[in-house]
Tab-separated table of C-alpha atoms in Angstrom:
chain	number	residue	atom	x	y	z
Q	1275	MET	CA	-0.204	0.403	-0.246
Q	1276	ALA	CA	1.225	3.310	-1.045
Q	1277	LYS	CA	2.264	5.768	1.936
Q	1278	ILE	CA	-0.036	8.626	2.337
Q	1279	LYS	CA	1.566	11.819	2.413
Q	1280	LEU	CA	-0.765	14.236	4.141
Q	1281	SER	CA	0.874	17.436	2.243
Q	1282	SER	CA	0.386	15.860	-1.382
Q	1283	ILE	CA	-3.973	15.640	-0.234
Q	1284	SER	CA	-6.425	18.727	-0.655
Q	1285	THR	CA	-7.930	20.133	2.504
Q	1286	ASN	CA	-10.283	21.941	0.404
Q	1287	ALA	CA	-13.910	20.511	-1.274
Q	1288	PRO	CA	-13.118	19.658	-5.039
Q	1289	LYS	CA	-13.616	22.849	-7.223
Q	1290	LYS	CA	-16.697	21.017	-9.245
Q	1291	LEU	CA	-18.711	20.700	-6.321
Q	1292	ASP	CA	-21.840	23.033	-5.830
Q	1293	LYS	CA	-22.080	23.905	-2.227
Q	1294	ASP	CA	-26.165	23.722	-2.160
Q	1295	LYS	CA	-26.500	20.538	-3.731
Q	1296	VAL	CA	-23.958	19.164	-1.527
Q	1297	LYS	CA	-25.978	20.247	1.026
Q	1298	ALA	CA	-28.956	19.067	0.409
Q	1299	ALA	CA	-27.769	15.586	-0.267
Q	1300	THR	CA	-26.528	15.857	3.443
Q	1301	ARG	CA	-29.975	16.294	4.289
Q	1302	GLU	CA	-31.252	13.457	2.548
Q	1303	ILE	CA	-28.081	10.998	3.821
Q	1304	LEU	CA	-29.043	11.935	7.506
Q	1305	GLU	CA	-32.944	11.294	6.984
Q	1306	GLU	CA	-31.612	7.660	5.966
Q	1307	LEU	CA	-29.396	7.582	8.437
Q	1308	ASP	CA	-32.582	7.996	10.896
Q	1309	GLU	CA	-34.124	4.302	9.672
Q	1310	LEU	CA	-30.531	3.052	9.458
Q	1311	GLN	CA	-29.916	3.640	13.268
Q	1312	ASN	CA	-33.452	2.433	14.176
Q	1313	LEU	CA	-32.673	-1.066	12.136
Q	1314	LEU	CA	-28.825	-1.171	13.889
Q	1315	TYR	CA	-30.807	-0.376	17.684
Q	1316	ALA	CA	-33.078	-3.069	16.724
Q	1317	GLN	CA	-31.231	-5.948	15.212
Q	1318	HIS	CA	-28.596	-5.620	17.997
Q	1319	LYS	CA	-25.818	-7.297	15.751
Q	1320	TYR	CA	-23.445	-4.554	15.089
Q	1321	SER	CA	-22.469	-1.241	16.404
Q	1322	VAL	CA	-20.320	1.635	15.260
Q	1323	LEU	CA	-17.279	3.309	16.429
Q	1324	LEU	CA	-17.058	6.656	14.642
Q	1325	ILE	CA	-13.184	8.407	15.654
Q	1326	VAL	CA	-12.961	11.846	14.757
Q	1327	GLN	CA	-9.454	13.020	15.061
Q	1328	GLY	CA	-7.742	16.536	13.542
Q	1329	MET	CA	-5.612	19.181	14.888
Q	1330	ASP	CA	-7.348	22.152	17.185
Q	1331	ALA	CA	-10.075	23.947	15.172
Q	1332	SER	CA	-10.080	21.241	12.477
Q	1333	GLY	CA	-14.221	20.907	13.254
Q	1334	LYS	CA	-14.553	17.908	15.171
Q	1335	ASP	CA	-17.237	19.461	17.531
Q	1336	GLY	CA	-19.131	20.668	14.556
Q	1337	VAL	CA	-18.747	17.320	12.480
Q	1338	ILE	CA	-20.313	15.654	15.511
Q	1339	LYS	CA	-23.340	18.016	15.969
Q	1340	ASN	CA	-24.046	18.177	12.526
Q	1341	VAL	CA	-23.659	14.304	11.419
Q	1342	THR	CA	-24.913	12.736	14.458
Q	1343	GLY	CA	-27.433	15.460	15.845
Q	1344	THR	CA	-30.333	14.324	14.211
Q	1345	LEU	CA	-29.520	10.493	15.463
Q	1346	ASN	CA	-31.914	9.124	18.417
Q	1347	PRO	CA	-29.679	9.694	21.200
Q	1348	GLN	CA	-30.438	6.501	23.134
Q	1349	GLY	CA	-28.283	4.675	20.537
Q	1350	VAL	CA	-25.611	7.334	20.222
Q	1351	THR	CA	-23.085	8.335	22.935
Q	1352	VAL	CA	-20.154	10.893	22.195
Q	1353	TYR	CA	-17.291	10.334	24.343
Q	1354	SER	CA	-14.433	13.219	24.580
Q	1355	PHE	CA	-10.818	12.236	25.833
Q	1356	LYS	CA	-9.111	14.897	27.548
Q	1357	ALA	CA	-5.724	14.253	29.296
Q	1358	PRO	CA	-5.829	11.336	31.099
Q	1359	THR	CA	-6.696	11.101	34.757
Q	1360	LYS	CA	-4.428	9.570	38.066
Q	1361	ASP	CA	-6.157	6.500	37.998
Q	1362	GLU	CA	-6.181	6.097	33.844
Q	1363	SER	CA	-2.254	6.837	34.027
Q	1364	ASP	CA	-1.945	4.363	36.291
Q	1365	HIS	CA	-3.104	1.778	33.484
Q	1366	ASP	CA	-2.314	1.107	30.398
Q	1367	PHE	CA	-2.744	3.766	27.485
Q	1368	LEU	CA	-5.882	1.652	26.116
Q	1369	TRP	CA	-7.879	0.819	29.347
Q	1370	ARG	CA	-9.557	3.967	29.308
Q	1371	VAL	CA	-10.720	3.432	25.790
Q	1372	HIS	CA	-11.520	-0.012	25.790
Q	1373	LYS	CA	-14.070	0.972	28.579
Q	1374	GLN	CA	-15.641	3.157	26.318
Q	1375	ALA	CA	-16.282	0.757	23.341
Q	1376	PRO	CA	-19.727	1.132	21.923
Q	1377	ALA	CA	-22.096	-1.837	22.556
Q	1378	LYS	CA	-23.926	-3.985	20.202
Q	1379	GLY	CA	-26.761	-1.844	18.468
Q	1380	MET	CA	-24.887	1.039	19.605
Q	1381	ILE	CA	-22.899	4.536	17.631
Q	1382	GLN	CA	-20.362	5.724	19.855
Q	1383	VAL	CA	-18.462	8.943	18.929
Q	1384	PHE	CA	-14.743	9.293	19.829
Q	1385	ASN	CA	-14.517	12.872	19.740
Q	1386	ARG	CA	-10.416	12.705	20.100
Q	1387	SER	CA	-9.223	9.031	20.928
Q	1388	HIS	CA	-6.005	6.690	21.839
Q	1389	TYR	CA	-4.306	8.256	18.848
Q	1390	GLU	CA	-3.393	11.244	21.194
Q	1391	ASP	CA	-1.412	8.746	22.920
Q	1392	ILE	CA	0.558	8.711	19.253
Q	1393	LEU	CA	0.129	12.649	18.556
Q	1394	ILE	CA	0.580	14.949	21.408
Q	1395	GLN	CA	2.732	12.577	23.539
Q	1396	ARG	CA	4.799	12.173	20.433
Q	1397	VAL	CA	5.385	15.597	19.495
Q	1398	HIS	CA	6.059	16.522	22.692
Q	1399	LYS	CA	8.229	13.764	23.385
Q	1400	TRP	CA	6.825	12.111	26.026
Q	1401	ILE	CA	7.143	8.953	24.717
Q	1402	ASP	CA	10.005	7.674	22.658
Q	1403	ASP	CA	9.892	6.760	18.948
Q	1404	LYS	CA	10.124	2.713	19.714
Q	1405	THR	CA	7.104	3.527	22.719
Q	1406	ALA	CA	5.383	4.848	20.294
Q	1407	ALA	CA	6.331	2.115	17.626
Q	1408	LYS	CA	4.708	-0.406	20.472
Q	1409	ARG	CA	1.540	1.610	20.651
Q	1410	MET	CA	0.675	1.571	16.819
Q	1411	ASN	CA	1.051	-2.106	16.950
Q	1412	ALA	CA	-1.334	-2.220	20.175
Q	1413	ILE	CA	-4.005	0.135	18.480
Q	1414	ASN	CA	-4.089	-2.202	15.515
Q	1415	ASP	CA	-4.675	-4.978	18.318
Q	1416	PHE	CA	-7.215	-3.348	19.961
Q	1417	GLU	CA	-9.002	-2.130	16.843
Q	1418	LYS	CA	-9.013	-5.924	15.750
Q	1419	LEU	CA	-10.605	-7.010	18.971
Q	1420	LEU	CA	-13.237	-4.649	18.622
Q	1421	ALA	CA	-13.773	-5.238	14.958
Q	1422	VAL	CA	-13.454	-9.174	15.082
Q	1423	HIS	CA	-15.246	-9.956	18.594
Q	1424	ASN	CA	-18.149	-7.350	18.581
Q	1425	ASN	CA	-18.712	-6.755	15.112
Q	1426	THR	CA	-18.040	-2.779	15.507
Q	1427	GLN	CA	-17.388	-1.159	12.362
Q	1428	ILE	CA	-14.930	1.362	12.736
Q	1429	ILE	CA	-14.487	4.724	10.979
Q	1430	LYS	CA	-11.642	6.830	11.349
Q	1431	CYS	CA	-11.728	10.425	10.207
Q	1432	TYR	CA	-8.785	12.404	9.809
Q	1433	LEU	CA	-10.232	16.160	9.724
Q	1434	HIS	CA	-7.106	17.609	7.236
Q	1435	VAL	CA	-7.296	21.088	7.332
Q	1436	SER	CA	-4.324	23.635	6.198
Q	1437	HIS	CA	-2.397	25.531	8.507
Q	1438	GLU	CA	-3.618	28.794	7.086
Q	1439	ALA	CA	-7.289	28.120	7.332
Q	1440	GLN	CA	-6.527	26.442	11.107
Q	1441	GLN	CA	-4.933	29.992	12.654
Q	1442	GLN	CA	-7.553	31.581	11.004
Q	1443	ARG	CA	-10.055	29.791	12.851
Q	1444	LEU	CA	-7.763	30.328	15.961
Q	1445	VAL	CA	-8.129	33.898	15.210
Q	1446	GLU	CA	-12.016	33.945	15.376
Q	1447	ARG	CA	-12.256	32.487	18.669
Q	1448	THR	CA	-10.134	35.630	19.776
Q	1449	GLU	CA	-13.022	38.051	18.016
Q	1450	ASP	CA	-15.960	36.303	18.047
Q	1451	PRO	CA	-18.211	36.297	21.329
Q	1452	ARG	CA	-19.570	33.255	20.574
Q	1453	LYS	CA	-16.677	31.554	19.846
Q	1454	MET	CA	-14.862	33.246	23.039
Q	1455	TRP	CA	-15.209	29.791	25.237
Q	1456	LYS	CA	-13.154	28.046	22.711
Q	1457	TYR	CA	-10.019	29.548	23.085
Q	1458	ASN	CA	-6.859	28.484	24.537
Q	1459	GLU	CA	-3.920	30.084	25.010
Q	1460	GLN	CA	-2.258	26.556	24.542
Q	1461	ASP	CA	-3.799	26.271	21.089
Q	1462	ILE	CA	-1.502	29.165	19.696
Q	1463	GLU	CA	1.705	27.328	20.953
Q	1464	GLU	CA	0.517	24.214	19.895
Q	1465	SER	CA	-0.445	25.534	16.338
Q	1466	LYS	CA	3.562	26.419	16.359
Q	1467	LEU	CA	4.472	22.566	16.382
Q	1468	TRP	CA	2.265	21.707	12.949
Q	1469	ASP	CA	4.546	20.170	11.127
Q	1470	LYS	CA	5.512	17.379	14.023
Q	1471	TYR	CA	2.067	17.005	14.350
Q	1472	MET	CA	1.603	16.393	10.501
Q	1473	ASP	CA	4.745	14.078	10.720
Q	1474	ALA	CA	2.985	12.095	13.686
Q	1475	TYR	CA	-0.276	12.072	11.862
Q	1476	GLU	CA	1.057	10.451	8.722
Q	1477	ASP	CA	2.935	7.774	10.757
Q	1478	ALA	CA	-0.462	7.117	12.652
Q	1479	ILE	CA	-2.295	6.846	9.647
Q	1480	ASN	CA	0.288	4.851	7.948
Q	1481	ASN	CA	1.080	2.372	10.578
Q	1482	CYS	CA	-2.260	2.214	12.532
Q	1483	ASN	CA	-3.972	1.055	8.992
Q	1484	TYR	CA	-5.564	-2.287	10.471
Q	1485	ILE	CA	-8.610	-0.233	9.783
Q	1486	PRO	CA	-7.906	2.213	7.286
Q	1487	TRP	CA	-8.275	6.029	7.665
Q	1488	LEU	CA	-10.926	8.353	6.034
Q	1489	ILE	CA	-8.598	11.499	5.139
Q	1490	VAL	CA	-11.570	14.575	5.250
Q	1491	PRO	CA	-10.713	17.941	3.535
Q	1492	ALA	CA	-11.977	20.151	6.226
Q	1493	ASP	CA	-11.394	23.753	5.406
Q	1494	GLN	CA	-15.068	23.817	4.283
Q	1495	ASN	CA	-17.347	22.551	6.546
Q	1496	TRP	CA	-20.461	21.356	3.889
Q	1497	TYR	CA	-18.014	19.197	2.437
Q	1498	LYS	CA	-16.482	17.936	5.919
Q	1499	GLU	CA	-19.942	17.156	6.881
Q	1500	TYR	CA	-20.960	15.391	3.542
Q	1501	LEU	CA	-18.168	13.003	3.113
Q	1502	VAL	CA	-18.571	11.975	7.151
Q	1503	ALA	CA	-22.402	11.706	6.659
Q	1504	LEU	CA	-21.738	9.715	3.632
Q	1505	THR	CA	-18.972	7.452	4.652
Q	1506	LEU	CA	-21.632	6.678	7.853
Q	1507	ARG	CA	-24.814	5.855	5.961
Q	1508	ASP	CA	-22.486	3.554	3.441
Q	1509	THR	CA	-20.968	1.496	6.357
Q	1510	LEU	CA	-24.434	0.821	7.867
Q	1511	LYS	CA	-26.066	-0.041	4.707
Q	1512	ALA	CA	-23.383	-2.513	3.283
Q	1513	LEU	CA	-24.077	-4.397	6.825
Q	1514	ASN	CA	-27.717	-5.499	5.416
Q	1515	MET	CA	-29.355	-5.240	8.617
Q	1516	LYS	CA	-32.849	-6.678	9.348
Q	1517	TYR	CA	-35.461	-6.078	11.800
Q	1518	PRO	CA	-35.372	-9.180	13.935
Q	1519	ARG	CA	-38.663	-11.456	13.466
Q	1520	LEU	CA	-40.859	-11.576	16.295
Q	1521	LYS	CA	-39.956	-14.544	18.632
Q	1522	LYS	CA	-42.800	-17.032	19.235
X	185	MET	CA	8.379	-25.578	22.530
X	186	ALA	CA	6.960	-28.834	23.046
X	187	LYS	CA	3.604	-28.938	23.541
X	188	ILE	CA	2.491	-29.744	27.166
X	189	LYS	CA	0.180	-32.756	27.578
X	190	LEU	CA	-1.752	-32.531	30.688
X	191	SER	CA	-2.290	-36.412	31.036
X	192	SER	CA	1.718	-36.720	31.248
X	193	ILE	CA	2.220	-34.388	33.931
X	194	SER	CA	1.518	-35.601	37.609
X	195	THR	CA	-1.056	-33.849	39.912
X	196	ASN	CA	0.564	-34.892	42.958
X	197	ALA	CA	3.799	-33.147	44.775
X	198	PRO	CA	7.093	-34.888	44.445
X	199	LYS	CA	7.456	-37.483	46.556
X	200	LYS	CA	10.324	-36.492	48.478
X	201	LEU	CA	9.040	-33.389	49.547
X	202	ASP	CA	8.573	-33.604	53.051
X	203	LYS	CA	4.665	-31.490	54.097
X	204	ASP	CA	5.899	-29.833	57.148
X	205	LYS	CA	8.795	-28.572	56.023
X	206	VAL	CA	7.092	-26.991	52.703
X	207	LYS	CA	4.897	-25.650	55.046
X	208	ALA	CA	7.499	-23.641	57.012
X	209	ALA	CA	8.806	-22.640	53.857
X	210	THR	CA	5.669	-20.893	52.643
X	211	ARG	CA	5.518	-19.373	55.994
X	212	GLU	CA	8.695	-17.850	55.534
X	213	ILE	CA	7.807	-17.141	51.457
X	214	LEU	CA	4.563	-15.213	52.731
X	215	GLU	CA	6.755	-13.221	55.079
X	216	GLU	CA	9.238	-11.700	52.339
X	217	LEU	CA	6.294	-11.269	50.656
X	218	ASP	CA	4.701	-8.411	52.896
X	219	GLU	CA	7.436	-6.113	52.226
X	220	LEU	CA	7.706	-7.130	48.859
X	221	GLN	CA	3.844	-6.112	48.408
X	222	ASN	CA	5.238	-2.759	50.471
X	223	LEU	CA	7.880	-2.324	47.840
X	224	LEU	CA	5.506	-2.490	44.664
X	225	TYR	CA	2.657	-0.201	46.330
X	226	ALA	CA	5.720	2.316	47.307
X	227	GLN	CA	7.351	2.390	43.995
X	228	HIS	CA	4.332	2.322	42.058
X	229	LYS	CA	5.889	1.360	38.627
X	230	TYR	CA	4.852	-2.464	38.383
X	231	SER	CA	1.715	-4.339	39.028
X	232	VAL	CA	0.742	-7.845	38.928
X	233	LEU	CA	-2.298	-9.779	37.573
X	234	LEU	CA	-2.248	-13.647	39.120
X	235	ILE	CA	-4.782	-15.336	37.158
X	236	VAL	CA	-6.025	-18.734	39.015
X	237	GLN	CA	-7.662	-21.317	36.757
X	238	GLY	CA	-8.540	-24.758	37.178
X	239	MET	CA	-11.491	-27.163	37.423
X	240	ASP	CA	-14.493	-26.900	40.056
X	241	ALA	CA	-13.042	-27.853	43.277
X	242	SER	CA	-9.307	-27.880	42.297
X	243	GLY	CA	-8.633	-25.318	45.358
X	244	LYS	CA	-9.046	-21.916	42.996
X	245	ASP	CA	-10.445	-20.528	46.475
X	246	GLY	CA	-8.495	-21.920	48.886
X	247	VAL	CA	-5.150	-21.256	47.244
X	248	ILE	CA	-6.426	-17.268	47.025
X	249	LYS	CA	-6.858	-17.301	50.447
X	250	ASN	CA	-3.623	-18.960	51.950
X	251	VAL	CA	-1.443	-16.985	49.670
X	252	THR	CA	-2.255	-13.677	49.176
X	253	GLY	CA	-4.481	-13.499	52.522
X	254	THR	CA	-1.549	-12.136	54.835
X	255	LEU	CA	-1.255	-9.464	52.274
X	256	ASN	CA	-2.219	-5.546	52.699
X	257	PRO	CA	-5.650	-5.641	51.533
X	258	GLN	CA	-4.658	-1.512	50.357
X	259	GLY	CA	-3.062	-3.490	47.946
X	260	VAL	CA	-4.404	-6.328	46.902
X	261	THR	CA	-7.970	-7.137	45.038
X	262	VAL	CA	-9.449	-10.557	44.159
X	263	TYR	CA	-11.753	-10.462	41.117
X	264	SER	CA	-14.107	-13.709	40.321
X	265	PHE	CA	-15.632	-13.649	37.481
X	266	LYS	CA	-19.084	-15.203	37.050
X	267	ALA	CA	-21.017	-15.633	33.845
X	268	PRO	CA	-21.134	-12.514	31.990
X	269	THR	CA	-24.054	-9.711	32.278
X	270	LYS	CA	-26.017	-8.837	29.325
X	271	ASP	CA	-24.434	-5.370	29.096
X	272	GLU	CA	-20.973	-7.737	29.330
X	273	SER	CA	-22.201	-9.995	26.875
X	274	ASP	CA	-22.850	-6.635	24.638
X	275	HIS	CA	-19.130	-5.917	24.383
X	276	ASP	CA	-16.031	-7.675	23.166
X	277	PHE	CA	-15.343	-11.077	25.442
X	278	LEU	CA	-12.146	-8.786	26.715
X	279	TRP	CA	-14.164	-5.839	27.665
X	280	ARG	CA	-15.379	-6.396	31.500
X	281	VAL	CA	-11.629	-8.210	31.922
X	282	HIS	CA	-9.862	-5.036	30.761
X	283	LYS	CA	-11.293	-3.095	33.123
X	284	GLN	CA	-10.248	-5.078	36.397
X	285	ALA	CA	-6.294	-5.290	35.100
X	286	PRO	CA	-4.248	-3.652	37.750
X	287	ALA	CA	-3.403	-0.275	38.270
X	288	LYS	CA	0.594	0.523	39.378
X	289	GLY	CA	1.640	-0.628	42.423
X	290	MET	CA	-1.380	-3.286	42.752
X	291	ILE	CA	-1.905	-6.943	42.854
X	292	GLN	CA	-5.096	-8.226	40.830
X	293	VAL	CA	-5.962	-11.688	41.431
X	294	PHE	CA	-8.695	-13.396	39.196
X	295	ASN	CA	-10.055	-16.329	40.163
X	296	ARG	CA	-11.129	-17.414	37.028
X	297	SER	CA	-10.895	-15.148	33.915
X	298	HIS	CA	-11.153	-14.523	30.184
X	299	TYR	CA	-10.061	-18.124	29.734
X	300	GLU	CA	-13.247	-19.094	30.920
X	301	ASP	CA	-14.044	-18.045	27.416
X	302	ILE	CA	-11.956	-20.227	25.531
X	303	LEU	CA	-13.041	-22.818	28.113
X	304	ILE	CA	-16.379	-23.561	28.955
X	305	GLN	CA	-17.615	-21.710	25.981
X	306	ARG	CA	-15.651	-24.326	23.955
X	307	VAL	CA	-16.969	-26.912	25.717
X	308	HIS	CA	-20.459	-26.682	25.570
X	309	LYS	CA	-20.042	-25.420	21.865
X	310	TRP	CA	-21.138	-21.717	22.318
X	311	ILE	CA	-18.270	-21.255	20.261
X	312	ASP	CA	-16.968	-23.072	17.537
X	313	ASP	CA	-13.116	-23.690	17.063
X	314	LYS	CA	-12.687	-21.088	14.442
X	315	THR	CA	-13.860	-18.094	16.891
X	316	ALA	CA	-11.851	-20.050	19.653
X	317	ALA	CA	-8.558	-19.840	17.244
X	318	LYS	CA	-9.506	-16.134	17.093
X	319	ARG	CA	-10.087	-15.504	21.162
X	320	MET	CA	-6.658	-16.966	21.850
X	321	ASN	CA	-5.108	-14.701	19.521
X	322	ALA	CA	-6.941	-11.642	20.909
X	323	ILE	CA	-5.960	-13.118	24.315
X	324	ASN	CA	-2.617	-12.914	23.186
X	325	ASP	CA	-2.409	-9.528	21.903
X	326	PHE	CA	-4.681	-8.563	25.512
X	327	GLU	CA	-1.858	-10.292	27.829
X	328	LYS	CA	1.089	-8.224	25.756
X	329	LEU	CA	-0.301	-5.023	26.333
X	330	LEU	CA	-0.557	-5.109	29.796
X	331	ALA	CA	2.749	-6.910	30.273
X	332	VAL	CA	4.531	-4.133	27.533
X	333	HIS	CA	2.066	-1.250	27.950
X	334	ASN	CA	1.457	-1.161	31.794
X	335	ASN	CA	4.918	-3.226	33.245
X	336	THR	CA	2.076	-5.430	34.476
X	337	GLN	CA	3.239	-9.077	35.880
X	338	ILE	CA	0.989	-11.401	34.694
X	339	ILE	CA	1.288	-15.067	36.632
X	340	LYS	CA	-0.815	-17.407	34.860
X	341	CYS	CA	-1.434	-20.762	37.114
X	342	TYR	CA	-3.446	-23.920	36.288
X	343	LEU	CA	-4.381	-26.082	39.250
X	344	HIS	CA	-3.820	-29.539	38.037
X	345	VAL	CA	-6.234	-31.683	40.215
X	346	SER	CA	-7.032	-35.610	39.070
X	347	HIS	CA	-10.171	-36.266	38.436
X	348	GLU	CA	-10.095	-38.653	41.079
X	349	ALA	CA	-9.695	-35.976	43.794
X	350	GLN	CA	-12.199	-33.811	42.078
X	351	GLN	CA	-14.457	-36.071	42.390
X	352	GLN	CA	-14.053	-36.694	46.369
X	353	ARG	CA	-14.001	-32.834	46.471
X	354	LEU	CA	-17.375	-32.810	44.761
X	355	VAL	CA	-18.556	-35.441	47.070
X	356	GLU	CA	-17.399	-33.812	50.405
X	357	ARG	CA	-19.638	-30.598	49.561
X	358	THR	CA	-22.123	-32.737	49.922
X	359	GLU	CA	-21.284	-34.553	53.752
X	360	ASP	CA	-19.190	-31.720	55.049
X	361	PRO	CA	-21.712	-28.669	56.488
X	362	ARG	CA	-18.878	-26.393	56.238
X	363	LYS	CA	-18.497	-27.031	52.342
X	364	MET	CA	-22.056	-27.625	51.684
X	365	TRP	CA	-22.619	-23.844	50.634
X	366	LYS	CA	-20.354	-24.704	47.615
X	367	TYR	CA	-22.278	-27.535	46.439
X	368	ASN	CA	-23.388	-27.059	42.956
X	369	GLU	CA	-25.861	-29.792	41.194
X	370	GLN	CA	-24.236	-28.505	37.438
X	371	ASP	CA	-21.006	-29.165	38.879
X	372	ILE	CA	-21.623	-32.772	38.869
X	373	GLU	CA	-22.720	-32.667	34.989
X	374	GLU	CA	-19.599	-30.598	34.638
X	375	SER	CA	-17.485	-33.228	35.894
X	376	LYS	CA	-18.819	-35.482	33.179
X	377	LEU	CA	-17.261	-33.537	30.350
X	378	TRP	CA	-13.744	-34.229	32.040
X	379	ASP	CA	-12.090	-35.274	28.854
X	380	LYS	CA	-13.625	-32.384	27.000
X	381	TYR	CA	-12.309	-29.416	29.448
X	382	MET	CA	-8.963	-31.442	29.476
X	383	ASP	CA	-8.617	-30.843	25.431
X	384	ALA	CA	-9.516	-27.224	25.874
X	385	TYR	CA	-7.311	-26.661	28.672
X	386	GLU	CA	-4.510	-28.033	26.639
X	387	ASP	CA	-5.466	-25.676	23.711
X	388	ALA	CA	-5.327	-22.791	25.942
X	389	ILE	CA	-2.444	-23.674	27.494
X	390	ASN	CA	-0.302	-24.423	24.110
X	391	ASN	CA	-1.493	-21.466	22.544
X	392	CYS	CA	-1.771	-19.023	24.785
X	393	ASN	CA	1.532	-18.690	25.381
X	394	TYR	CA	2.751	-15.219	24.806
X	395	ILE	CA	3.093	-15.804	28.966
X	396	PRO	CA	3.765	-19.133	29.705
X	397	TRP	CA	1.824	-21.051	32.280
X	398	LEU	CA	2.370	-22.338	35.659
X	399	ILE	CA	1.136	-25.948	35.601
X	400	VAL	CA	0.910	-26.614	39.260
X	401	PRO	CA	0.047	-30.027	40.964
X	402	ALA	CA	-3.375	-29.612	43.012
X	403	ASP	CA	-4.277	-32.658	44.393
X	404	GLN	CA	-2.417	-31.609	47.894
X	405	ASN	CA	-3.155	-27.671	49.151
X	406	TRP	CA	0.329	-27.395	50.793
X	407	TYR	CA	2.306	-28.092	47.429
X	408	LYS	CA	-0.002	-25.651	45.625
X	409	GLU	CA	0.287	-23.019	48.110
X	410	TYR	CA	3.691	-23.291	48.554
X	411	LEU	CA	4.366	-23.262	44.546
X	412	VAL	CA	2.262	-20.233	43.362
X	413	ALA	CA	3.531	-18.517	46.338
X	414	LEU	CA	7.134	-18.768	45.501
X	415	THR	CA	5.972	-18.046	42.058
X	416	LEU	CA	4.663	-14.713	43.270
X	417	ARG	CA	7.710	-13.992	45.419
X	418	ASP	CA	10.229	-15.104	42.885
X	419	THR	CA	8.860	-12.819	40.341
X	420	LEU	CA	8.332	-9.625	42.486
X	421	LYS	CA	11.924	-10.373	43.650
X	422	ALA	CA	12.628	-10.239	39.919
X	423	LEU	CA	11.547	-6.932	39.750
X	424	ASN	CA	14.825	-5.293	41.528
X	425	MET	CA	12.345	-2.775	43.341
X	426	LYS	CA	13.629	0.177	44.873
X	427	TYR	CA	11.758	2.846	47.764
X	428	PRO	CA	11.702	5.924	45.910
X	429	ARG	CA	13.859	8.589	46.783
X	430	LEU	CA	12.577	11.331	48.801
X	431	LYS	CA	11.091	13.994	46.273
X	432	LYS	CA	12.578	17.446	47.153
């Protein structure tokens, strides 16, 4: 498999696409998702894990809200990973993640994930390359466990923004009163480490590919939401789910 | 590595051993364990997972009581695995197990474990051989995760009793008022599946050997307790633990 080089992938929606038409298509997909989610819940055989990764201001919160916000909340949960607690640090890095794996019938969304353990931790040299390599193997084993032993459909999205778009959005957070709550001084510092983050992401995407990644051009929200919704819809559709028959 | 054949391994203590001397040696080991556990807890770097497996009446409860009962309970916990709950069954078979992995500094004892998922489940044909093979791979990956990513020292004990000793103990449970609470009709039925269980155990022991097994001749309690205590002592001793220096 050819190595993925992020700098050679556009962060923009394809030029030929019409924004309004794409938005209309997304609305239709979301309606289809409603029925598919109901089937998933009723059949109680498969589950979905939607992992959303991306740099600060790449639009993780927005895509989660707009793609999963119309689903029945009884069948979808979002878990946001923060810095590990003391208790979490006292266990292997996947301990807290495994706990949050989806039950049959459920859609679980990860806002950030175990990938942070080979991204931020690597960029800041809290772990060395050897440990990172071991973690990547462990991540492949872990995702295989969920996929093989609980029929979990894993969708891994990398929200691919340009450094320019990110910086612009970070500035907006200092100016727009509705966005100020998201502003965090630390984000500016992290943004300076852009190239190191891209290297770490590339390694994660190329090595943790037991489940392949979806690279989502993320400079335009309408395209990003369309692509994630479409992938979720296609993944569910491919399962050929059926409502269980009446048990007599 | 040569395959382990359980029928060729004695379930008895070596003839040359003197029971009283061995019991005295065990008492000394337990005293040493006291200090080693304190070091483990204080250094907060390693953890121990002691997995106790064996047929009904092989003496799991007794060995746990007599080997870990003198330790400081603040640093040791015992988790007994029962039939999976509905919520547990809705996840992969290692989900409930991973939750119980030991934190740094702790000794966690498993009374039964994830191995039941390739023992009772296989003997009763609730899973086929192909699924069992996949689970064995997943178990190796899982134990590797704990060992590599959290310095967990895993000790896996198979309490090796003879069918005759087991049957005698099951009969005692119907006669001794202090043991009647342990009697379970189902145990008699399971005991009839002895050969199938031995095959499943042999497969588990031979295939799940990323961490090798300790086969514990278990017809005599004094020898079984000595061997498990000795192994726990040697495992802890080999870590060359040190008390942390004063942080200034």
